[in-house]
Coordinates of C-alpha atoms in Angstrom, one line a residue:
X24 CA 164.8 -129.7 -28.8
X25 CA 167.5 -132.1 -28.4
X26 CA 168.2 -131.3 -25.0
X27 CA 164.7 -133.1 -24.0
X28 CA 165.2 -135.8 -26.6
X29 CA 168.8 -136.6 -24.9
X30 CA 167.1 -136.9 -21.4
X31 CA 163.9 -139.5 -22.8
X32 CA 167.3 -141.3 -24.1
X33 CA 168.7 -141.9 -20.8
X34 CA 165.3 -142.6 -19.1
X35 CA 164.2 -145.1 -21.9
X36 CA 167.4 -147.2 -20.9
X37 CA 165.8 -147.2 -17.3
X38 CA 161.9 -148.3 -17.9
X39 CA 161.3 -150.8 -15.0
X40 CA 159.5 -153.3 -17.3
X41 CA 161.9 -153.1 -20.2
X42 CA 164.7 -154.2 -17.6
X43 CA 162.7 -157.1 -15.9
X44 CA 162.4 -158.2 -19.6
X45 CA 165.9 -158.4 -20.0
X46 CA 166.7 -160.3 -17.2
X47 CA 163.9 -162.9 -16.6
X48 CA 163.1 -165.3 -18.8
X49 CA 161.5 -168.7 -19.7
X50 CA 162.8 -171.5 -21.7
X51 CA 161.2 -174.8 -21.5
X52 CA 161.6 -175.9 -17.8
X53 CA 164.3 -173.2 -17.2
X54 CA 163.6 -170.2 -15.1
X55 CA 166.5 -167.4 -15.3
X56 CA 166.3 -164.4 -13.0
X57 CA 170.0 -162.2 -13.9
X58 CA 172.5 -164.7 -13.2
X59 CA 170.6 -167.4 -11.1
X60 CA 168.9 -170.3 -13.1
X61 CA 166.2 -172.5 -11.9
X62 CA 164.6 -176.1 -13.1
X63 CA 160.7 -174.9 -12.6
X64 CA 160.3 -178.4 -12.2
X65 CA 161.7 -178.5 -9.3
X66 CA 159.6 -175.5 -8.0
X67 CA 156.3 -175.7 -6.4
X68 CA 154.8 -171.9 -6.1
X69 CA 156.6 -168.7 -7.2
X70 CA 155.6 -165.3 -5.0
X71 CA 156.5 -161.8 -5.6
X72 CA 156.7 -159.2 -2.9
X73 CA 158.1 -155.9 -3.1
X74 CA 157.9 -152.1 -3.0
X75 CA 159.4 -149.0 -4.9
X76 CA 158.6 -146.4 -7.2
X77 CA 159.4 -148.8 -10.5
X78 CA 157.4 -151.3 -9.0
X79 CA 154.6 -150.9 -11.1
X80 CA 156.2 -151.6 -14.0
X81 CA 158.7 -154.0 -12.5
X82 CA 155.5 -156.2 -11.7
X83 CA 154.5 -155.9 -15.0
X84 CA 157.6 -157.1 -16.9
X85 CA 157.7 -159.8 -14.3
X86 CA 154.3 -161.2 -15.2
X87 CA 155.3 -161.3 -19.1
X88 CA 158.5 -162.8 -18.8
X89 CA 156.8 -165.8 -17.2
X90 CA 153.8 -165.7 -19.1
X91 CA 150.5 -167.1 -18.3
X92 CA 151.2 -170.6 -18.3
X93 CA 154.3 -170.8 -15.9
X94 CA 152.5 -168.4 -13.6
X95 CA 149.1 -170.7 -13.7
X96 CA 150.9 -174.0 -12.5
X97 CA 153.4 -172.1 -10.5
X98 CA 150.3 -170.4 -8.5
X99 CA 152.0 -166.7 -9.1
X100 CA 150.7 -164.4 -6.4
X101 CA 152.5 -161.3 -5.2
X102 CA 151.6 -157.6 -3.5
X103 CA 154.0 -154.9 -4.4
X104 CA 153.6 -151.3 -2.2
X105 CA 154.0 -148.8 -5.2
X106 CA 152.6 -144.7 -5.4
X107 CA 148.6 -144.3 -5.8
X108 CA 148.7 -143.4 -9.1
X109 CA 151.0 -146.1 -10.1
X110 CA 148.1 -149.0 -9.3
X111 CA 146.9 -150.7 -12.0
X112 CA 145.3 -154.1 -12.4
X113 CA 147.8 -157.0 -13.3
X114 CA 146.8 -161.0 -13.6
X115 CA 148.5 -162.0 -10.3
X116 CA 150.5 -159.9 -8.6
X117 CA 148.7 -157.0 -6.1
X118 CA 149.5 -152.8 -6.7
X119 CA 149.1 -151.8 -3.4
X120 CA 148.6 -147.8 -2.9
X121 CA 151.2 -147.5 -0.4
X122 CA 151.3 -143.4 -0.2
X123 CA 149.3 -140.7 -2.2
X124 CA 150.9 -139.8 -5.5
X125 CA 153.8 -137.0 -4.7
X126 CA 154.1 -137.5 -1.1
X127 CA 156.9 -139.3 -0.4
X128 CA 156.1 -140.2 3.3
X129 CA 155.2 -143.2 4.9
X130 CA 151.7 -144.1 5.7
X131 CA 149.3 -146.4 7.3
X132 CA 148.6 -148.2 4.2
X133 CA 152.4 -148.7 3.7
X134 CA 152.7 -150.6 7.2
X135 CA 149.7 -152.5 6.0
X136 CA 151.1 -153.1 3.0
X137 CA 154.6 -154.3 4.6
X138 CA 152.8 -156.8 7.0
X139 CA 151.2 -158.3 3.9
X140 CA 154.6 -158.7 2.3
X141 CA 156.1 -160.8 5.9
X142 CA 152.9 -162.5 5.8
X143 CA 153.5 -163.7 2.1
X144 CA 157.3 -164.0 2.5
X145 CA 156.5 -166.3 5.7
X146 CA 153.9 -169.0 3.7
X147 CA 156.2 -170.4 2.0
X148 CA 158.0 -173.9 2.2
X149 CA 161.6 -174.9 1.1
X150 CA 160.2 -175.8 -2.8
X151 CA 159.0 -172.2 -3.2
X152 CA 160.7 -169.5 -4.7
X153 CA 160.5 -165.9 -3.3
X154 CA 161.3 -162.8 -5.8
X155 CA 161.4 -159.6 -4.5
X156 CA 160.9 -156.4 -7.0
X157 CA 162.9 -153.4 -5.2
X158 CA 163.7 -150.0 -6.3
X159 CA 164.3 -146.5 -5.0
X160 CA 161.5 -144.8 -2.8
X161 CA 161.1 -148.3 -1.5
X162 CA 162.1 -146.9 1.9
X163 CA 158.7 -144.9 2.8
X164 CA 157.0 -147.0 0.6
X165 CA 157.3 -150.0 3.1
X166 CA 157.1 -149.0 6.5
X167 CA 157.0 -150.9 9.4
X168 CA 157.9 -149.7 12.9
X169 CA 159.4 -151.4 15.1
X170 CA 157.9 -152.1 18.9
X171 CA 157.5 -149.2 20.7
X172 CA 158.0 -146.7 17.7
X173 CA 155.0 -145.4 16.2
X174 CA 154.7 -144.5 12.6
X175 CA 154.2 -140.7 13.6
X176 CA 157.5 -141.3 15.5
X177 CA 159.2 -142.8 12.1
X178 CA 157.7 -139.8 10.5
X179 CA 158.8 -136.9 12.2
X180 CA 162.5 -138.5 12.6
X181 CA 162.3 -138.7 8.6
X182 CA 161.1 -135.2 8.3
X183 CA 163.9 -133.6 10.6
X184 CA 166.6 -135.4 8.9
X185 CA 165.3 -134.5 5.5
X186 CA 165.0 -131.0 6.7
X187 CA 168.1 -130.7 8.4
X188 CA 169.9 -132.0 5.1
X189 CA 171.0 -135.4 5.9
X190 CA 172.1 -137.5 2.7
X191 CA 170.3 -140.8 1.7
X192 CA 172.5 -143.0 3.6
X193 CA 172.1 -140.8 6.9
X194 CA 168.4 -141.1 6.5
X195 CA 168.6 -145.5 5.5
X196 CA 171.0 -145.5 8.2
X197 CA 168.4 -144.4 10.7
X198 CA 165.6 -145.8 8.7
X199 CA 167.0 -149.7 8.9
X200 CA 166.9 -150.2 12.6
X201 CA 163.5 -148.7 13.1
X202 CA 161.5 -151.0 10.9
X203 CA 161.0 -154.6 10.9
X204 CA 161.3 -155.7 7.2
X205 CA 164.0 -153.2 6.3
X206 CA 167.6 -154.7 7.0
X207 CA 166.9 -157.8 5.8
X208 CA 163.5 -157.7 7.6
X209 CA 162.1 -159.7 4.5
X210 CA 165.1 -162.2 4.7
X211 CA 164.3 -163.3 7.7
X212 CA 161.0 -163.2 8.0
X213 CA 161.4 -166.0 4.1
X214 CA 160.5 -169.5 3.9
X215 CA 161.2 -170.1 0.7
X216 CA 164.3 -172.7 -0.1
X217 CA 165.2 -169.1 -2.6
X218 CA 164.9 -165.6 -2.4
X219 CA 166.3 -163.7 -5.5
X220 CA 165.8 -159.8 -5.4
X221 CA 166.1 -157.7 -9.1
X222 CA 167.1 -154.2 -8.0
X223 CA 167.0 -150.7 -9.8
X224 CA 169.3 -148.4 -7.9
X225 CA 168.4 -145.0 -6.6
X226 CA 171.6 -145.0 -4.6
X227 CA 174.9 -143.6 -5.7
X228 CA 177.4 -146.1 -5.7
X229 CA 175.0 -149.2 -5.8
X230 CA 174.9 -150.0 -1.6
X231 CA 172.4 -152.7 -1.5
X232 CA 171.7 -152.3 1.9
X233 CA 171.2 -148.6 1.6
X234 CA 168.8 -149.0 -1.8
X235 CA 165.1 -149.1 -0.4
X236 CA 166.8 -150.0 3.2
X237 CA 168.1 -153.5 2.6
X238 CA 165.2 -155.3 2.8
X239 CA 166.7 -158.9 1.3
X240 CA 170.1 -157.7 2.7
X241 CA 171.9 -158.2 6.1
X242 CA 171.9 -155.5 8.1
X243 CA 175.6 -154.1 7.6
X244 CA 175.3 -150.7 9.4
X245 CA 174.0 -150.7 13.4
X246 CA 171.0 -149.4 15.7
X247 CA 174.3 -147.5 17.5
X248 CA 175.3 -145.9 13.9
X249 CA 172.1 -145.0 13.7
X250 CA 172.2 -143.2 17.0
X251 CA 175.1 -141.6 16.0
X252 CA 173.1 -140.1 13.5
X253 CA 170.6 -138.3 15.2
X254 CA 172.8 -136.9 18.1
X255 CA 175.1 -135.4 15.4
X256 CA 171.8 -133.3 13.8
X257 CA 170.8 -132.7 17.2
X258 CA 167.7 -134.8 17.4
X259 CA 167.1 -134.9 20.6
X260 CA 166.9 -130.9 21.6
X261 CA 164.9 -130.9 18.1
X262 CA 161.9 -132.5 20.0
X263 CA 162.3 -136.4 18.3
X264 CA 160.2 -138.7 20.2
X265 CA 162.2 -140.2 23.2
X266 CA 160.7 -143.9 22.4
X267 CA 162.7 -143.8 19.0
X268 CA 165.9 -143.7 21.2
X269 CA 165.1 -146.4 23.5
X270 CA 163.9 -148.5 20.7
X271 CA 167.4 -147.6 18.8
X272 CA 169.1 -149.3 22.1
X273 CA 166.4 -152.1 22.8
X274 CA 167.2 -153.2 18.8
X275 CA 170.6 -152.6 19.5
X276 CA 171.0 -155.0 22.6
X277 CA 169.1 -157.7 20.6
X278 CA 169.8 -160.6 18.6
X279 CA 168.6 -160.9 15.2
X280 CA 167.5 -164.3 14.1
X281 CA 169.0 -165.8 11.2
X282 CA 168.1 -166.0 7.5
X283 CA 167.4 -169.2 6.5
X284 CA 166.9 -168.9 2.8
X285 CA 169.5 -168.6 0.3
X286 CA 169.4 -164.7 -1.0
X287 CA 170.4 -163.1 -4.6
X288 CA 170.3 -159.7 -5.3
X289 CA 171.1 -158.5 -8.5
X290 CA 171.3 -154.6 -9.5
X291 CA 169.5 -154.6 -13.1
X292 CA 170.2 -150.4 -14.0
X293 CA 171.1 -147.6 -12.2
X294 CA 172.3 -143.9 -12.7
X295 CA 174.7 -144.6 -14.8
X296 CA 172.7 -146.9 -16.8
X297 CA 170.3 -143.5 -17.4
X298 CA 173.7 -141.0 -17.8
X299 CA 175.5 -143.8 -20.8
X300 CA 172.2 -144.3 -22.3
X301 CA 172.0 -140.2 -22.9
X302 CA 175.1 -139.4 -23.8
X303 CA 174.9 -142.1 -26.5
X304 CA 172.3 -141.1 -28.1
X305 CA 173.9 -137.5 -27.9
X306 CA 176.4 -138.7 -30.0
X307 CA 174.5 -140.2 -32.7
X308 CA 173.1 -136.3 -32.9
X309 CA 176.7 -135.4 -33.8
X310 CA 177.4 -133.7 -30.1
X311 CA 180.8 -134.1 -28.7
X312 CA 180.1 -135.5 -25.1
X313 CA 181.6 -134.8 -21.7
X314 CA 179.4 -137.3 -19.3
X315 CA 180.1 -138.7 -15.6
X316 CA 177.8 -140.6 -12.9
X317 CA 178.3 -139.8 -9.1
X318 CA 179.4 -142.4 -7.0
X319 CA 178.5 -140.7 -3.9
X320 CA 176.8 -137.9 -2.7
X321 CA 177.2 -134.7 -4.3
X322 CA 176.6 -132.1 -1.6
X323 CA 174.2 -129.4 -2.0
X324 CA 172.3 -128.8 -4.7
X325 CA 173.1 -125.1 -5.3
X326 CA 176.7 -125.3 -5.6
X327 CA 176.2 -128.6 -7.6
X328 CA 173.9 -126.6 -10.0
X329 CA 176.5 -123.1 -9.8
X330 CA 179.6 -125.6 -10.8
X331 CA 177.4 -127.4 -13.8
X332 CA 177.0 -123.8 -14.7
X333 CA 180.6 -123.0 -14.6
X334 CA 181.5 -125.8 -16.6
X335 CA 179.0 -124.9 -19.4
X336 CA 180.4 -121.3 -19.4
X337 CA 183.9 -122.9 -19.7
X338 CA 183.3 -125.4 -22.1
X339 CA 181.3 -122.8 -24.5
X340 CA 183.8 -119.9 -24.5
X341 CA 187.0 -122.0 -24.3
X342 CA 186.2 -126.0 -25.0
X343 CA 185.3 -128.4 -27.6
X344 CA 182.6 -130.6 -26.1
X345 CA 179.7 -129.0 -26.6
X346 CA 177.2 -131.6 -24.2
X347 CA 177.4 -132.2 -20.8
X348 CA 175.6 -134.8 -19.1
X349 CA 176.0 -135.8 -15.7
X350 CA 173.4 -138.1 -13.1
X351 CA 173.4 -137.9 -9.1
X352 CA 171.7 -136.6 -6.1
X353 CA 172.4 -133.6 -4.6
X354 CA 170.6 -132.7 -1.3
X355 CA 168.8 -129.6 0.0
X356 CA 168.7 -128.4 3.3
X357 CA 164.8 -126.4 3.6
X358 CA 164.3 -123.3 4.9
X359 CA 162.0 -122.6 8.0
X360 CA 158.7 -124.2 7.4
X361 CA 157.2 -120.8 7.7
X362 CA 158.7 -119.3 4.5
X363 CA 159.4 -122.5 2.7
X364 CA 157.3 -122.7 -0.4
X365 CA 157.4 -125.7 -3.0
X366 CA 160.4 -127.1 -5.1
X367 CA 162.8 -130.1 -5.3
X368 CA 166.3 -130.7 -5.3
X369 CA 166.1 -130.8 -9.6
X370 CA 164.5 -127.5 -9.2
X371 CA 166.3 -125.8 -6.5
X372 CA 170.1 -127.0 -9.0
X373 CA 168.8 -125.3 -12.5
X374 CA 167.5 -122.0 -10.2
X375 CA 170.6 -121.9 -9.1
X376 CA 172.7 -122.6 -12.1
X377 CA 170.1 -119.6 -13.5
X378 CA 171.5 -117.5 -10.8
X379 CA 174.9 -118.0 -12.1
X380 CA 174.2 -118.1 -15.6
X381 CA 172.1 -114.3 -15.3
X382 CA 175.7 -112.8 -15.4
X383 CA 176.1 -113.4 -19.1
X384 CA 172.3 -114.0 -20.4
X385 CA 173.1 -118.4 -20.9
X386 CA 174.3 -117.2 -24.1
X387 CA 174.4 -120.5 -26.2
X388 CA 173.5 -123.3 -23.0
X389 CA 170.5 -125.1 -22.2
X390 CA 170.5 -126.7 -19.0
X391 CA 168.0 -129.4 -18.2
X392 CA 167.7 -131.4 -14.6
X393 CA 165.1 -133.8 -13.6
X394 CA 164.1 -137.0 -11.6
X395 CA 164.0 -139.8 -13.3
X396 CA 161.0 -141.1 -10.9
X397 CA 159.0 -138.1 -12.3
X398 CA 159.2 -136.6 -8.9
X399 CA 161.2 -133.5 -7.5
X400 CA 160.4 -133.4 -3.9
X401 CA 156.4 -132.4 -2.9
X402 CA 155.5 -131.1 -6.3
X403 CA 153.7 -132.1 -9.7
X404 CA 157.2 -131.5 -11.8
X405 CA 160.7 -134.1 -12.3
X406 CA 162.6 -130.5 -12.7
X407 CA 163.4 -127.9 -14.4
X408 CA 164.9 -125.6 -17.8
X409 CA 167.1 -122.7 -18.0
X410 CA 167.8 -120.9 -21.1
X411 CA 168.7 -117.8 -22.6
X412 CA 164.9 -117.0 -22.9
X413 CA 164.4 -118.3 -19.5
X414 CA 166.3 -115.7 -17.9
X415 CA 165.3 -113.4 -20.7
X416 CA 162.0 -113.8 -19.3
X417 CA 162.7 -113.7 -15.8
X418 CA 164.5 -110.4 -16.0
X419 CA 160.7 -109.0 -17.7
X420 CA 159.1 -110.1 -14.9
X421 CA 161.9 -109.0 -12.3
X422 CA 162.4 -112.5 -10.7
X423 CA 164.5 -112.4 -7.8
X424 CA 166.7 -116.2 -8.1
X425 CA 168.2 -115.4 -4.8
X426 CA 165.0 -114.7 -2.7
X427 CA 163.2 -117.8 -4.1
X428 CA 166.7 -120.2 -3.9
X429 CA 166.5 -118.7 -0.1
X430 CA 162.9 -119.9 0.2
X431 CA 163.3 -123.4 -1.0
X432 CA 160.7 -121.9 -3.8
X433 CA 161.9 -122.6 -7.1
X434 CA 158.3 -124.3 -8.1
X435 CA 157.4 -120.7 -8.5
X436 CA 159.9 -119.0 -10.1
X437 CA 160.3 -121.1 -13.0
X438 CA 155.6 -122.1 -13.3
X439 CA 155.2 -118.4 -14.9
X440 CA 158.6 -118.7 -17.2
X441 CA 156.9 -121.9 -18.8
X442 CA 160.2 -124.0 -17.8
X443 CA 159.2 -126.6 -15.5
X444 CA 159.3 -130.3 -16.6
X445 CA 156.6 -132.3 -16.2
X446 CA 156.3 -135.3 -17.3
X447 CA 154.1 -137.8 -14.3
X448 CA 155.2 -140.9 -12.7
X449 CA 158.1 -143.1 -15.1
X450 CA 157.9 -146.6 -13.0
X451 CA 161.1 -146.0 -12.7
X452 CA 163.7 -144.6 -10.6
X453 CA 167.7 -144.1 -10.9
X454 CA 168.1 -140.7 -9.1
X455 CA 168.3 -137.3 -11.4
X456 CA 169.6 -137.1 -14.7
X457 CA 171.2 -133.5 -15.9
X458 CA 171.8 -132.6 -20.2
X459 CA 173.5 -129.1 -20.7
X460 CA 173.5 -128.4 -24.4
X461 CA 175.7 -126.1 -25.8
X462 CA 175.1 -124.0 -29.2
X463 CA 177.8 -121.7 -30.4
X464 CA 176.1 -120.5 -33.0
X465 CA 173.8 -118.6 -30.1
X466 CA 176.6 -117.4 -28.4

C-alpha cells in the first residue's frame, strides 16, 4: 500500500547509522565530524559517550566511519545509555540497557549509566577528543539527580507533568536543573581539549538545549523557570516531593562552574528530514503532495488528528493534491489512572481523525500516524491506520471512538480492527511522521 511505503520513505532518510555515515569520515590523517575537521595526528585517544533512542545505531555508524585501524591507535572506548532491546555488541563502544524496552522512564541503571558517562567525559586530557552521540529520549535515558532529589522524586515530577499535559519543553525545562549531566552537565564535567556532539532531533524547531536536555549545551533556561513550571500545573497541592523544590532553589542560588572544553554540536536530521524524504518519494509515485513540518508544538493530539481529517475531506471533495504529509508532536493529556487504558499520542490522533472521518465512511482517504522511534507511548505499536474498512469494521463490531478517545484507550480499539502499526525499535528518532493518501476513484 503506498501509504506504508511513503512512511519507510521518510524513516529511511532518518536511520541513525546511515546519518553518522554521512557525516564522519576518515581520510588519511583527517578526521571530519559535520563541519569540524581534525589532524588525528594531533589526537591522542577518541571517547564516545552518549544516550538516546538512535544511539544504537548512532554507535554503530560511528565505529565504521573510523574503522578498525583509527579506532585501534586512537584507543576508541565509549558507553552509550540506549533501550534494552536496542543492546547489542559493538568493537569498542558500550550499549548500556538504560530502561526496559517501551518504558520510557528513568531508572537506576540510567543514573548508573550517566555517572559512567562523567566518569569517561572526566579522564580525559587536553589531546583527547570527546564525541557525544545524542538523540531524542535521551532525557530519561540519562538520568542523574541532583543532591537531595531522589530518582523516585525525578520520576513522579515527570509523571505529573506528562499526565497533566505539559509539552516537551515544559517537561526539559523542569528536567535540566534537576539532573547533573543535563544542561551541559557533560560539558562541564569534559577534559578533553574538544567536545563535538552529532545530534538527531526529536524537538520541534531544533532547540539544542531542549533535545535530550542539553547535555553538551549551556544551560539557557533557569532552575526559577523551571519553578515556574510546576507552580503553573499545580505541583505542589498534587503531592510533588517538597525536596524537588528546595533543590530547584539550592541549584538556583548556585554557581555553575565553567566549561573548559571547546563544544560543537551539530543537528544531523530531524522531522523534517523524515517529512521531505516522504513526500519525495510520494512524488516519484505520481501523487500531487501537500507536506509541512511543525516548528513547535502542535497542541493536543485530538484536534490535531480531527483538523488532518478535515483537510483530507477537503482536499478529496474539492482539491487537487491528493497526499498529505505532515511530521510533529502533539501532546495528550491522560485520563484518571483508574480508567486509563493503553495508547499513544500516534494512536490517540488517527482514533480521533476516525471519529471525524465515521461521518462520511473515509470514503477514498487513508490516514497513517506513527513514531518514528517505533514507540507510541507505553505500548508495543509506533501508531496507527484508519480507513474506509477500518471504520467499516468498527461499525460491525459497534466501537464506541468517543468512549475509548475519553479513556486514553485507543491500543484497544484499533488491536481487533487489525490497524495498528507495528514495526519495533528504528534506532532512530525524529518525532511522528503522518501520510494521508487520497484515492478518488474510492470515493
Amino acid at each position: 500500500m503506498s501509504v506504508f511505503s511513503i512512511w519507510w520513505a521518510g524513516l529511511d532518510a532518518v536511520r541513525s547509522d546511515r546519518l553518522v555515515l554521512d557525516n564522519v569520515r576518515v581520510e588519511g590523517p583527517r578526521l571530519t565530524i559535520a563541519h569540524d575537521v581534525f589532524d588525528l595526528r594531533q589526537i591522542r585517544r577518541i571517547a564516545v559517550v552518549g544516550a538516546g533512542k538512535a544511539g544504537a545505531g548512532m554507535a554503530a555508524g560511528l565505529e565504521q566511519a573510523i574503522g578498525p585501524r583509527v579506532a585501534s591507535e586512537k584507543q576508541l572506548t565509549g558507553w552509550l545509555n540506549v533501550p534494552a532491546d536496542c543492546v547489542r555488541p559493538l568493537a569498542a563502544i558500550h550499549l548500556h540497557a538504560a530502561r526496559p524496552a517501551g518504558v520510557n522512564e528513568p531508572t537506576a541503571q540510567g543514573v548508573q549509566g550517566s555517572r559512567a558517562m562523567l566518569d569517561i567525559a572526566g579522564s580525559l586530557s587536553a589531546d583527547d577528543l570527546l564525541i557525544a552521540l545524542i538523540s531524542g529520549g535521551g532525557s530519561a535515558l540519562a538520568p542523574l539527580p541532583i543532591e537531595g532529589v531522589t530518582l523516585e522524586d525525578k520520576l513522579a515530577v515527570t509523571r505529573f507533568l506528562s499526565a497533566a499535559g505539559a509539552n516537551i519543553q515544559e517537561l526539559n525545562t523542569v528536567r535540566k536543573p534537576l539532573s547533573a549531566i543535563k544542561a551541559g552537565g557533560l560539558a562541564r564535567a569534559c577534559r578533553a581539549g574538544r567536545l563535538v556532539a552529532l545530534i538527531i532531533s526529536d524537538v520541534l524547531g531544533d532547540p539544542l538545549d531542549v533535545i535530550a536536555s542539553g547535555m553538551s549545551v549551556p544551560e539557557s533556561s533557569s532552575p526559577r523557570e523551571a519553578l515556574a513550571v510546576l507552580e503553573r500545573f499545580g505541583a505542589r497541592s498534587a503531592g510533588i516531593s517538597p525536596r524537588v523544590f528546595d533543590g530547584l532553589s539550592r541549584t538556583a542560588d548556585a554557581r555553575q562552574p565553567p566549561i573548559t572544553c571547546k563544544v560543537s554540536n551539530h543537528v544531523i536530521a530531524n522531522n523534517a528530514t523524515a517529512v521531505n524524504a516522504a513526500a519525495a518519494n510520494a512524488r516519484t509515485q505520481g501523487f500531487r503532495v501537500e507536506s509541512s513540518s511543525a516548528n513547535q508544538p502542535e497542541g493536543a493530539a485530538e484536534d490535531v488528528g480531527c483538523e488532518l481529517a478535515e483537510r483530507a475531506i477537503a482536499l478529496r471533495d474539492n482539491g487537487q493534491t491528493d497526499c498529505l504529509i505532515s511530521g510533529g508532536e502533539p501532546t495528550v493529556k491522560l485520563s484518571p489512572e483508574g480508567v486509563r487504558g493503553r495508547g499513544g499520542r500516534n494512536q490517540q490522533l488517527v482514533l480521533a481523525a476516525a471519529r471525524r472521518l465515521m461521518l462520511d465512511g473515509a470514503k477514498g482517504i487513508t490516514l497513517l500516524s506513527g513514531a518514528t522511534d517505533g514507540e507510541d507511548g507505553p505500548t508495543d505499536a509506533a501508531g496507527a491506520l484508519v480507513s474506509s474498512r477500518v471504520l467499516a469494521e468498527a461499525g460491525r463490531r459497534g466501537l464506541d471512538a468517543d468512549d475509548y478517545l475519553r479513556r486514553n484507550d485507543a491500543y484497544h480499539w484499533f488491536e481487533p480492527l487489525d490497524a495498528l502499526f507495528k514495526i519495533g525499535p528504528t534506532d532512530t528518532n525524529v518525532c511522528d511522521l503522518r501520510v494521508v493518501v487520497i484515492n478518488r476513484k474510492q470515493a
